[in-house]
Short mmCIF file of C-alpha atoms in Angstrom, two decimals:
data_model
loop_
_atom_site.label_atom_id
_atom_site.label_comp_id
_atom_site.label_asym_id
_atom_site.label_seq_id
_atom_site.Cartn_x
_atom_site.Cartn_y
_atom_site.Cartn_z
CA MET D 1 -55.06 -125.46 -139.07
CA ALA D 2 -54.67 -128.80 -140.82
CA ALA D 3 -51.61 -129.17 -142.95
CA SER D 4 -53.66 -130.21 -145.97
CA SER D 5 -55.33 -126.80 -146.18
CA ALA D 6 -52.12 -124.79 -146.30
CA LYS D 7 -50.53 -123.39 -149.45
CA PRO D 8 -47.09 -124.65 -150.53
CA TYR D 9 -45.50 -121.24 -150.08
CA CYS D 10 -46.54 -118.66 -147.55
CA CYS D 11 -44.72 -115.46 -146.75
CA SER D 12 -46.24 -115.24 -143.29
CA SER D 13 -45.32 -118.83 -142.43
CA LEU D 14 -41.66 -118.51 -143.32
CA ASN D 15 -40.80 -116.33 -140.33
CA PRO D 16 -43.08 -117.21 -137.38
CA ALA D 17 -42.79 -115.07 -134.29
CA PRO D 18 -40.23 -116.40 -131.77
CA SER D 19 -42.88 -116.51 -129.07
CA ASN D 20 -44.77 -119.12 -131.10
CA ALA D 21 -41.74 -121.38 -131.66
CA ILE D 22 -42.64 -123.96 -128.99
CA ALA D 23 -46.26 -124.17 -130.10
CA ARG D 24 -45.14 -124.44 -133.71
CA ARG D 25 -42.79 -127.35 -132.94
CA ALA D 26 -45.57 -129.07 -131.01
CA ALA D 27 -47.92 -128.65 -133.93
CA LEU D 28 -45.33 -130.06 -136.31
CA SER D 29 -44.73 -133.12 -134.15
CA ALA D 30 -48.46 -133.85 -134.06
CA LEU D 31 -48.75 -133.95 -137.84
CA PRO D 32 -48.06 -137.01 -140.00
CA ALA D 33 -45.01 -136.92 -142.22
CA ALA D 34 -45.79 -135.50 -145.63
CA LYS D 35 -44.78 -137.08 -148.90
CA PRO D 36 -42.12 -135.24 -150.93
CA ARG D 37 -43.89 -132.45 -152.74
CA ARG D 38 -42.82 -129.65 -154.99
CA PHE D 39 -42.57 -126.29 -153.23
CA SER D 40 -43.31 -127.74 -149.77
CA HIS D 41 -41.83 -126.54 -146.50
CA GLY D 42 -40.73 -128.13 -143.22
CA LEU D 43 -38.36 -130.85 -142.03
CA ALA D 44 -40.70 -133.37 -140.42
CA ALA D 45 -40.65 -135.73 -143.40
CA VAL D 46 -36.87 -135.97 -143.29
CA ALA D 47 -36.89 -136.49 -139.51
CA ALA D 48 -39.45 -139.29 -139.84
CA ASN D 49 -37.50 -140.98 -142.62
CA PRO D 50 -33.75 -140.28 -142.56
CA ARG D 51 -33.38 -141.78 -146.02
CA ALA D 52 -35.92 -139.44 -147.50
CA SER D 53 -34.72 -136.72 -149.83
CA ARG D 54 -33.51 -133.65 -147.97
CA SER D 55 -35.93 -131.65 -150.11
CA ALA D 56 -38.91 -133.65 -148.88
CA VAL D 57 -40.64 -131.23 -146.55
CA LEU D 58 -43.85 -130.49 -144.70
CA ARG D 59 -46.41 -127.92 -145.68
CA PRO D 60 -46.59 -124.83 -143.46
CA VAL D 61 -48.77 -125.07 -140.39
CA ARG D 62 -50.01 -121.51 -140.60
CA ALA D 63 -51.67 -120.86 -143.95
CA CYS D 64 -51.52 -117.59 -145.85
CA LEU D 65 -54.48 -115.33 -145.27
CA ALA D 66 -57.12 -116.24 -147.83
CA ALA D 67 -58.28 -113.12 -149.67
CA PRO D 68 -62.05 -112.53 -149.60
CA ARG D 69 -64.02 -112.18 -152.79
CA ARG D 70 -63.87 -108.95 -154.77
CA PRO D 71 -66.53 -106.48 -153.53
CA GLU D 72 -69.25 -105.38 -155.93
CA TYR D 73 -68.11 -102.33 -157.89
CA VAL D 74 -69.56 -98.97 -156.83
CA PRO D 75 -67.80 -95.91 -158.31
CA ASP D 76 -67.47 -93.78 -155.18
CA ARG D 77 -67.10 -96.35 -152.40
CA ILE D 78 -65.72 -99.79 -151.56
CA ASP D 79 -67.77 -101.85 -149.14
CA ASP D 80 -64.71 -103.68 -147.78
CA PRO D 81 -62.21 -101.13 -146.38
CA ASN D 82 -59.33 -103.57 -146.94
CA TYR D 83 -59.95 -104.03 -150.65
CA VAL D 84 -57.58 -102.17 -152.98
CA ARG D 85 -58.57 -101.51 -156.59
CA ILE D 86 -55.89 -102.05 -159.22
CA PHE D 87 -56.01 -99.47 -162.01
CA ASP D 88 -53.84 -100.61 -164.91
CA THR D 89 -52.57 -97.88 -167.23
CA THR D 90 -50.25 -100.01 -169.37
CA LEU D 91 -52.27 -99.15 -172.49
CA ARG D 92 -52.15 -95.41 -171.79
CA ASP D 93 -49.18 -94.29 -169.66
CA GLY D 94 -47.23 -97.45 -170.47
CA GLU D 95 -47.65 -96.84 -174.17
CA GLN D 96 -46.12 -93.39 -173.70
CA SER D 97 -42.73 -95.05 -173.26
CA PRO D 98 -40.58 -94.07 -176.27
CA GLY D 99 -40.92 -96.74 -178.94
CA ALA D 100 -43.64 -98.65 -177.09
CA THR D 101 -46.68 -97.77 -179.19
CA MET D 102 -49.05 -100.62 -180.00
CA THR D 103 -51.53 -101.17 -182.79
CA SER D 104 -55.25 -101.25 -182.03
CA ALA D 105 -55.22 -105.03 -182.43
CA GLU D 106 -52.30 -105.38 -180.02
CA LYS D 107 -53.99 -103.17 -177.43
CA LEU D 108 -57.12 -105.32 -177.63
CA VAL D 109 -55.08 -108.50 -177.08
CA VAL D 110 -53.36 -106.98 -174.03
CA ALA D 111 -56.69 -105.68 -172.68
CA ARG D 112 -58.16 -109.18 -172.82
CA GLN D 113 -55.20 -110.47 -170.81
CA LEU D 114 -55.51 -107.64 -168.27
CA ALA D 115 -59.12 -108.68 -167.74
CA ARG D 116 -58.03 -112.29 -167.15
CA LEU D 117 -55.41 -110.98 -164.73
CA GLY D 118 -58.26 -109.41 -162.78
CA VAL D 119 -57.47 -105.69 -162.84
CA ASP D 120 -60.37 -103.56 -161.67
CA ILE D 121 -59.89 -100.69 -164.11
CA ILE D 122 -58.22 -100.67 -167.53
CA GLU D 123 -57.15 -97.22 -168.71
CA ALA D 124 -57.35 -98.13 -172.37
CA GLY D 125 -55.90 -94.96 -173.86
CA PHE D 126 -56.18 -91.23 -174.56
CA PRO D 127 -59.02 -91.06 -177.12
CA ALA D 128 -58.52 -87.39 -178.05
CA SER D 129 -54.88 -87.99 -178.97
CA SER D 130 -55.70 -89.64 -182.32
CA PRO D 131 -58.56 -91.29 -184.24
CA ASP D 132 -56.73 -94.62 -183.97
CA ASP D 133 -56.55 -94.40 -180.19
CA LEU D 134 -60.24 -93.50 -179.99
CA ASP D 135 -61.06 -96.55 -182.10
CA ALA D 136 -58.81 -98.76 -179.97
CA VAL D 137 -60.44 -97.61 -176.72
CA ARG D 138 -63.89 -98.05 -178.24
CA SER D 139 -63.08 -101.61 -179.35
CA ILE D 140 -61.83 -102.47 -175.87
CA ALA D 141 -64.94 -100.94 -174.29
CA ILE D 142 -67.25 -102.90 -176.58
CA GLU D 143 -65.56 -106.29 -176.13
CA VAL D 144 -63.54 -106.39 -172.90
CA GLY D 145 -65.86 -103.96 -171.14
CA ASN D 146 -68.83 -106.29 -171.61
CA THR D 147 -67.30 -109.76 -171.27
CA PRO D 148 -67.34 -111.48 -167.86
CA VAL D 149 -64.13 -113.36 -167.00
CA GLY D 150 -63.04 -115.63 -164.17
CA GLU D 151 -65.04 -117.53 -161.61
CA ASP D 152 -66.63 -114.34 -160.28
CA GLY D 153 -67.71 -113.10 -163.73
CA HIS D 154 -65.60 -109.97 -163.33
CA VAL D 155 -66.03 -107.20 -165.91
CA PRO D 156 -63.40 -104.43 -165.64
CA VAL D 157 -64.10 -100.72 -165.75
CA ILE D 158 -62.92 -99.23 -169.06
CA CYS D 159 -61.41 -95.77 -168.67
CA GLY D 160 -60.36 -93.08 -171.12
CA LEU D 161 -58.03 -90.18 -170.30
CA SER D 162 -58.83 -86.55 -171.08
CA ARG D 163 -57.50 -83.11 -170.35
CA CYS D 164 -59.87 -80.66 -168.70
CA ASN D 165 -61.57 -79.47 -171.88
CA LYS D 166 -64.83 -80.41 -173.59
CA ARG D 167 -63.22 -81.76 -176.76
CA ASP D 168 -61.13 -84.29 -174.85
CA ILE D 169 -63.99 -85.26 -172.56
CA ASP D 170 -66.36 -85.75 -175.51
CA ALA D 171 -63.83 -88.03 -177.20
CA ALA D 172 -63.29 -90.03 -174.01
CA TRP D 173 -67.01 -90.50 -173.49
CA GLU D 174 -67.56 -91.52 -177.11
CA ALA D 175 -64.92 -94.22 -176.66
CA VAL D 176 -65.84 -95.65 -173.25
CA ARG D 177 -69.63 -95.24 -173.19
CA HIS D 178 -70.08 -98.67 -174.79
CA ALA D 179 -68.62 -100.43 -171.73
CA ARG D 180 -70.79 -101.86 -168.97
CA LYS D 181 -68.78 -99.78 -166.48
CA PRO D 182 -67.35 -96.69 -168.23
CA ARG D 183 -65.09 -94.07 -166.65
CA ILE D 184 -63.68 -90.71 -167.74
CA HIS D 185 -60.36 -89.69 -166.21
CA THR D 186 -59.69 -85.96 -166.50
CA PHE D 187 -56.73 -83.99 -165.20
CA ILE D 188 -55.21 -80.53 -164.83
CA ALA D 189 -51.93 -79.43 -163.25
CA THR D 190 -51.97 -77.95 -159.74
CA SER D 191 -48.32 -77.32 -158.85
CA GLU D 192 -47.09 -73.74 -158.94
CA ILE D 193 -44.43 -74.53 -161.54
CA HIS D 194 -47.00 -76.12 -163.88
CA MET D 195 -49.70 -73.50 -163.40
CA GLN D 196 -47.24 -70.64 -163.97
CA HIS D 197 -45.09 -72.00 -166.80
CA LYS D 198 -47.29 -74.53 -168.60
CA LEU D 199 -50.90 -73.50 -168.07
CA ARG D 200 -50.22 -69.80 -167.43
CA LYS D 201 -53.31 -69.66 -165.27
CA THR D 202 -54.03 -68.58 -161.73
CA PRO D 203 -54.99 -71.09 -159.03
CA ASP D 204 -58.57 -69.76 -159.04
CA GLN D 205 -58.81 -70.30 -162.79
CA VAL D 206 -57.52 -73.86 -162.43
CA VAL D 207 -60.11 -74.63 -159.75
CA ALA D 208 -62.89 -73.22 -161.91
CA ILE D 209 -61.83 -75.28 -164.93
CA ALA D 210 -61.55 -78.48 -162.91
CA ARG D 211 -64.94 -78.01 -161.29
CA GLU D 212 -66.64 -77.19 -164.60
CA MET D 213 -65.10 -80.08 -166.54
CA VAL D 214 -65.87 -82.72 -163.90
CA ALA D 215 -69.46 -81.51 -163.87
CA TYR D 216 -69.52 -81.59 -167.68
CA ALA D 217 -68.27 -85.20 -167.75
CA ARG D 218 -71.02 -86.21 -165.34
CA SER D 219 -73.61 -84.34 -167.41
CA LEU D 220 -72.86 -86.57 -170.41
CA GLY D 221 -74.21 -89.51 -168.45
CA CYS D 222 -70.90 -90.92 -167.21
CA PRO D 223 -71.48 -92.22 -163.66
CA ASP D 224 -67.79 -92.60 -162.86
CA VAL D 225 -65.38 -89.64 -163.17
CA GLU D 226 -61.80 -89.64 -161.94
CA PHE D 227 -59.94 -86.38 -161.36
CA SER D 228 -56.16 -85.98 -161.15
CA PRO D 229 -54.37 -82.85 -159.92
CA GLU D 230 -51.23 -83.27 -162.03
CA ASP D 231 -47.94 -82.91 -160.12
CA ALA D 232 -49.74 -83.22 -156.80
CA GLY D 233 -46.47 -84.24 -155.18
CA ARG D 234 -45.15 -80.69 -155.63
CA SER D 235 -48.46 -78.87 -155.12
CA ASN D 236 -49.39 -76.65 -152.19
CA ARG D 237 -51.31 -78.75 -149.65
CA GLU D 238 -54.02 -76.22 -148.85
CA PHE D 239 -54.63 -75.67 -152.55
CA LEU D 240 -54.88 -79.43 -153.07
CA TYR D 241 -57.48 -79.78 -150.33
CA HIS D 242 -59.49 -76.95 -151.89
CA ILE D 243 -59.51 -78.18 -155.49
CA LEU D 244 -60.28 -81.74 -154.40
CA GLU D 245 -63.21 -80.51 -152.32
CA GLU D 246 -64.58 -78.63 -155.33
CA VAL D 247 -64.35 -81.54 -157.77
CA ILE D 248 -66.03 -83.85 -155.24
CA LYS D 249 -68.92 -81.39 -155.14
CA ALA D 250 -68.95 -81.43 -158.95
CA GLY D 251 -69.29 -85.22 -159.03
CA ALA D 252 -65.80 -86.76 -159.02
CA THR D 253 -65.89 -90.34 -157.73
CA THR D 254 -62.13 -91.01 -157.61
CA LEU D 255 -59.39 -88.56 -156.65
CA ASN D 256 -56.07 -89.65 -158.11
CA ILE D 257 -52.95 -88.19 -156.49
CA PRO D 258 -50.05 -88.26 -158.97
CA ASP D 259 -46.40 -87.97 -158.06
CA THR D 260 -45.94 -86.94 -161.68
CA VAL D 261 -42.17 -86.50 -161.65
CA GLY D 262 -41.34 -89.19 -159.07
CA TYR D 263 -40.11 -86.55 -156.62
CA THR D 264 -41.44 -87.73 -153.26
CA LEU D 265 -39.98 -90.25 -150.83
CA PRO D 266 -42.24 -92.99 -149.42
CA HIS D 267 -42.77 -91.33 -146.04
CA GLU D 268 -43.60 -88.04 -147.79
CA PHE D 269 -46.06 -89.62 -150.18
CA GLY D 270 -47.72 -91.61 -147.41
CA LYS D 271 -48.15 -88.43 -145.39
CA LEU D 272 -49.57 -86.65 -148.45
CA ILE D 273 -52.27 -89.31 -148.80
CA ALA D 274 -52.98 -89.26 -145.05
CA ASP D 275 -53.21 -85.45 -145.04
CA ILE D 276 -55.61 -85.43 -147.99
CA LYS D 277 -57.75 -88.04 -146.26
CA ALA D 278 -57.80 -86.00 -143.04
CA ASN D 279 -58.21 -82.49 -144.44
CA THR D 280 -60.35 -82.65 -147.58
CA PRO D 281 -64.04 -81.92 -146.93
CA GLY D 282 -66.29 -84.57 -148.51
CA ILE D 283 -63.44 -87.06 -148.98
CA GLU D 284 -65.67 -89.85 -147.65
CA ASN D 285 -67.65 -89.54 -150.90
CA ALA D 286 -64.73 -90.49 -153.16
CA ILE D 287 -61.95 -93.05 -153.53
CA ILE D 288 -58.35 -91.87 -153.05
CA SER D 289 -55.96 -93.16 -155.72
CA THR D 290 -52.19 -93.09 -156.27
CA HIS D 291 -50.16 -92.66 -159.46
CA CYS D 292 -46.41 -92.79 -158.84
CA GLN D 293 -43.66 -92.32 -161.41
CA ASN D 294 -40.31 -94.02 -161.00
CA ASP D 295 -37.78 -91.22 -161.59
CA LEU D 296 -35.98 -91.99 -158.31
CA GLY D 297 -36.77 -95.71 -158.38
CA LEU D 298 -39.41 -95.31 -155.66
CA ALA D 299 -42.68 -95.75 -157.57
CA SER D 300 -43.66 -99.10 -156.08
CA ALA D 301 -42.53 -98.11 -152.57
CA ASN D 302 -44.48 -94.85 -152.76
CA THR D 303 -47.56 -96.70 -154.02
CA LEU D 304 -47.44 -99.10 -151.08
CA ALA D 305 -46.96 -96.17 -148.69
CA GLY D 306 -50.04 -94.56 -150.21
CA ALA D 307 -52.09 -97.74 -149.80
CA TYR D 308 -51.01 -98.06 -146.17
CA ALA D 309 -52.05 -94.44 -145.58
CA GLY D 310 -55.54 -94.97 -146.98
CA ALA D 311 -55.50 -94.94 -150.79
CA ARG D 312 -57.80 -97.63 -152.14
CA GLN D 313 -56.97 -97.41 -155.83
CA LEU D 314 -53.43 -97.94 -157.08
CA GLU D 315 -52.40 -96.96 -160.61
CA VAL D 316 -49.76 -99.28 -162.04
CA THR D 317 -48.41 -100.75 -165.28
CA ILE D 318 -47.23 -104.19 -166.29
CA ASN D 319 -43.43 -104.38 -165.96
CA GLY D 320 -43.47 -100.78 -164.69
CA ILE D 321 -43.34 -99.31 -168.21
CA GLY D 322 -44.25 -95.68 -168.79
CA GLU D 323 -42.98 -92.14 -169.27
CA ARG D 324 -39.25 -91.59 -168.59
CA ALA D 325 -38.26 -94.10 -165.87
CA GLY D 326 -41.70 -95.68 -165.83
CA ASN D 327 -44.46 -96.26 -163.30
CA ALA D 328 -45.19 -98.36 -160.27
CA SER D 329 -45.01 -101.99 -161.36
CA LEU D 330 -48.23 -103.99 -161.06
CA GLU D 331 -46.42 -107.24 -160.30
CA GLU D 332 -44.28 -105.66 -157.57
CA VAL D 333 -47.16 -103.85 -155.88
CA VAL D 334 -49.58 -106.77 -156.07
CA MET D 335 -47.10 -109.37 -154.83
CA ALA D 336 -45.92 -107.09 -152.03
CA ILE D 337 -49.52 -106.73 -150.87
CA LYS D 338 -50.07 -110.48 -151.17
CA CYS D 339 -46.81 -111.40 -149.46
CA ARG D 340 -46.94 -108.81 -146.65
CA ARG D 341 -50.69 -108.61 -146.22
CA GLU D 342 -50.61 -108.92 -142.44
CA LEU D 343 -48.12 -106.08 -142.07
CA LEU D 344 -50.22 -103.91 -144.41
CA GLY D 345 -53.30 -104.28 -142.24
CA GLY D 346 -55.05 -106.99 -144.23
CA LEU D 347 -55.09 -105.25 -147.61
CA TYR D 348 -55.85 -107.43 -150.63
CA THR D 349 -56.58 -107.14 -154.36
CA GLY D 350 -58.66 -109.00 -156.92
CA ILE D 351 -55.64 -109.93 -159.03
CA ASN D 352 -55.19 -113.55 -160.12
CA SER D 353 -51.44 -113.57 -159.66
CA GLN D 354 -50.98 -116.78 -161.65
CA HIS D 355 -51.50 -114.70 -164.80
CA ILE D 356 -48.62 -112.33 -163.99
CA THR D 357 -45.88 -114.12 -165.95
CA MET D 358 -48.02 -114.53 -169.06
CA THR D 359 -49.14 -110.89 -168.93
CA SER D 360 -45.58 -109.66 -168.47
CA LYS D 361 -44.37 -111.64 -171.48
CA MET D 362 -47.28 -110.45 -173.60
CA VAL D 363 -46.59 -106.79 -172.81
CA GLN D 364 -42.90 -107.28 -173.56
CA GLU D 365 -43.77 -108.80 -176.92
CA HIS D 366 -46.27 -106.14 -178.00
CA SER D 367 -44.50 -103.09 -176.55
CA GLY D 368 -41.00 -104.15 -177.59
CA LEU D 369 -39.75 -103.26 -174.10
CA HIS D 370 -37.98 -106.20 -172.48
CA VAL D 371 -37.36 -106.31 -168.74
CA GLN D 372 -33.86 -106.51 -167.29
CA PRO D 373 -32.82 -109.93 -165.91
CA HIS D 374 -32.87 -108.66 -162.32
CA LYS D 375 -36.36 -107.11 -162.54
CA ALA D 376 -38.29 -108.04 -159.41
CA ILE D 377 -40.92 -110.78 -159.82
CA VAL D 378 -40.72 -111.18 -163.61
CA GLY D 379 -37.00 -110.88 -164.45
CA ALA D 380 -35.18 -113.94 -165.78
CA ASN D 381 -33.06 -114.09 -162.60
CA ALA D 382 -35.88 -113.42 -160.12
CA PHE D 383 -36.14 -117.12 -159.24
CA ALA D 384 -32.64 -118.28 -160.23
CA HIS D 385 -29.80 -119.20 -157.87
CA GLU D 386 -26.10 -119.50 -158.74
CA SER D 387 -24.27 -118.89 -155.47
CA GLY D 388 -23.19 -122.16 -153.87
CA ILE D 389 -24.42 -121.09 -150.44
CA HIS D 390 -27.83 -120.13 -151.81
CA GLN D 391 -28.09 -123.30 -153.89
CA ASP D 392 -27.29 -125.43 -150.86
CA GLY D 393 -29.98 -123.64 -148.87
CA MET D 394 -32.55 -124.03 -151.65
CA LEU D 395 -31.87 -127.75 -151.96
CA LYS D 396 -32.41 -128.17 -148.22
CA PHE D 397 -35.37 -125.80 -147.72
CA LYS D 398 -36.79 -123.50 -150.39
CA GLY D 399 -37.91 -120.89 -147.90
CA THR D 400 -34.29 -120.04 -147.14
CA TYR D 401 -33.97 -117.89 -150.26
CA GLU D 402 -37.44 -117.58 -151.80
CA ILE D 403 -40.36 -115.70 -150.26
CA ILE D 404 -42.68 -116.31 -153.21
CA SER D 405 -43.39 -119.53 -155.05
CA PRO D 406 -42.87 -119.31 -158.83
CA ASP D 407 -46.22 -121.11 -159.06
CA ASP D 408 -47.88 -118.04 -157.52
CA ILE D 409 -47.07 -115.97 -160.60
CA GLY D 410 -47.62 -118.74 -163.14
CA LEU D 411 -43.91 -119.37 -163.71
CA THR D 412 -42.60 -122.79 -164.67
CA ARG D 413 -38.83 -122.87 -164.37
CA ALA D 414 -36.37 -125.28 -165.94
CA ASN D 415 -35.70 -127.12 -162.69
CA GLU D 416 -37.51 -127.37 -159.38
CA PHE D 417 -35.00 -125.37 -157.37
CA GLY D 418 -34.15 -122.63 -159.88
CA ILE D 419 -30.49 -123.60 -159.79
CA VAL D 420 -28.20 -122.14 -162.43
CA LEU D 421 -24.73 -123.65 -162.53
CA GLY D 422 -21.74 -121.33 -162.74
CA LYS D 423 -18.38 -120.65 -161.13
CA LEU D 424 -20.01 -119.91 -157.75
CA SER D 425 -21.91 -123.20 -157.57
CA GLY D 426 -20.91 -125.66 -154.87
CA ARG D 427 -20.70 -129.43 -154.61
CA HIS D 428 -24.29 -129.90 -153.39
CA ALA D 429 -25.80 -128.17 -156.42
CA VAL D 430 -23.49 -129.84 -158.93
CA ARG D 431 -24.11 -133.30 -157.50
CA THR D 432 -27.87 -132.64 -157.57
CA LYS D 433 -27.59 -131.70 -161.24
CA LEU D 434 -25.78 -134.98 -161.96
CA VAL D 435 -28.59 -136.94 -160.32
CA GLU D 436 -31.15 -134.90 -162.26
CA LEU D 437 -29.37 -135.84 -165.49
CA GLY D 438 -29.34 -139.52 -164.48
CA TYR D 439 -25.67 -139.97 -163.55
CA GLU D 440 -24.43 -141.79 -160.46
CA ILE D 441 -20.72 -141.58 -159.68
CA ASN D 442 -18.75 -142.40 -156.55
CA ASP D 443 -17.13 -139.81 -154.30
CA LYS D 444 -13.67 -140.08 -155.84
CA GLU D 445 -15.05 -139.77 -159.37
CA PHE D 446 -17.12 -136.79 -158.27
CA GLU D 447 -14.13 -134.96 -156.78
CA ASP D 448 -12.17 -135.47 -159.99
CA PHE D 449 -15.17 -134.31 -162.00
CA PHE D 450 -15.74 -131.28 -159.74
CA LYS D 451 -12.17 -130.02 -160.29
CA ARG D 452 -12.67 -130.14 -164.04
CA TYR D 453 -16.11 -128.55 -163.65
CA LYS D 454 -14.56 -125.59 -161.82
CA GLU D 455 -12.02 -125.11 -164.63
CA VAL D 456 -14.83 -124.91 -167.18
CA ALA D 457 -17.01 -122.71 -164.94
CA GLU D 458 -14.22 -120.13 -164.62
CA LYS D 459 -14.33 -119.65 -168.40
CA LYS D 460 -18.11 -119.57 -168.96
CA LYS D 461 -20.94 -117.44 -167.59
CA ARG D 462 -23.15 -120.51 -167.24
CA VAL D 463 -22.46 -124.22 -167.32
CA THR D 464 -25.08 -126.03 -169.39
CA ASP D 465 -26.34 -129.60 -169.25
CA GLU D 466 -24.38 -130.25 -172.43
CA ASP D 467 -21.19 -129.06 -170.72
CA ILE D 468 -21.86 -131.40 -167.80
CA GLU D 469 -22.42 -134.35 -170.11
CA ALA D 470 -19.25 -133.59 -172.08
CA LEU D 471 -17.20 -133.45 -168.88
CA LEU D 472 -18.72 -136.71 -167.67
CA SER D 473 -17.92 -138.44 -170.95
CA ASP D 474 -14.29 -137.43 -170.67
CA GLU D 475 -14.08 -138.31 -166.99
CA ILE D 476 -15.98 -141.59 -166.79
CA PHE D 477 -15.82 -143.19 -170.19
CA GLN D 478 -12.21 -142.50 -171.01
CA PRO D 479 -10.49 -145.95 -171.40
CA LYS D 480 -8.38 -146.97 -168.43
CA VAL D 481 -4.65 -147.37 -169.01
CA ILE D 482 -3.86 -151.10 -168.72
CA TRP D 483 -0.13 -150.89 -169.55
CA SER D 484 2.32 -148.31 -170.74
CA LEU D 485 5.47 -148.49 -172.82
CA GLY D 486 8.42 -147.61 -170.66
CA ASP D 487 11.40 -148.05 -172.98
CA VAL D 488 12.19 -149.15 -176.52
CA GLN D 489 15.61 -150.35 -177.62
CA VAL D 490 16.48 -150.86 -181.26
#
């Protein structure tokens, strides 16, 4: 593949198989040297011109797999078996985070951004929970659910949540029916602990309710009905197969499998999805979905395990917000699929990842929930480097410590290499910062400066540009001593 067609960053190109090393070197030698370019990879440019910047590098030979176009939406099937639908529940489950409620106007603003991001389904709320939420979901259905966005004219499905009762389902339908592609999502608990202590109903009663309410939702004219067996992760397998079979017969188009309390491990959840796919009669007539909570910090890992096992809808939230410890994080799941697509069997999504940073910031602003600095993908430190060893590697070759380009998520950072100066920074990074600020000093001056830099860095969490300039002023522009008074006699 020609170098000009390759993307600046590519997860698959960073670690080529050893068996291809000779062919890769031959391909590199056959290509012309590339001009220095931001977020480029390779060393051919430096080899061709020893005086070139050490950061001037060649684009990868092997390009990232280009994702095909989003398949046309059909409720109960996906024409491309590798396509994974992204179901965003930031406005419903995410809003259930304590203190994260949003106004109707704020929910509409976020919904517009989710559409630009390219999510397939927006779960806009729980209409039966309050008149305000019903109005908010209705507004989103009317506007966002009828407005094409992006080059492909994508219009997201607008979904409303309901319990398995007619009042909830009526409210959900009233709210979402105005959308071009409406969906009702109804649920009932299926684990023994929930049926016994919360519902106080027998398994047979639960099956009857689920079957009746799915059929009722379809009878209203809703062509797309999702069913969730709440606490599926702790439910009896045979009972799960049975209730899922019955709701498929009643008209369910998507079967969502929730790990409601974040109890399962990735291999367990993957096997759960695989077992449902293998043992549920009629499963070929519905889409399998995942909904993983983060109580053990495994929500994103479980979601990916579910996708690998055959789930083709993944329920996520922006920044992973949600009940208790939150949900699977959209940005983590989507970028993992994008970055490790080959290992995941060619899976892909319709997400425009360059909108991730903007969407994350918008949700933080409107929910009041700010992400920790070390949050994967969108945290303040996700693309920052302070260790001297890491900074040296980044300055030589960005692929040494970054598997994703900040450009891929729409992030513009303060400097090209994401370098943050502190007490762990080494000479290479500090000298690069001096050049960036426009200072040229000789080796002796630099060594004197670096000693003073280290003294300051030991006392501060970060060394700013202003600190650097102050140190340079003291070091370089201090008047030289021409003479000194040795003795005075009076």
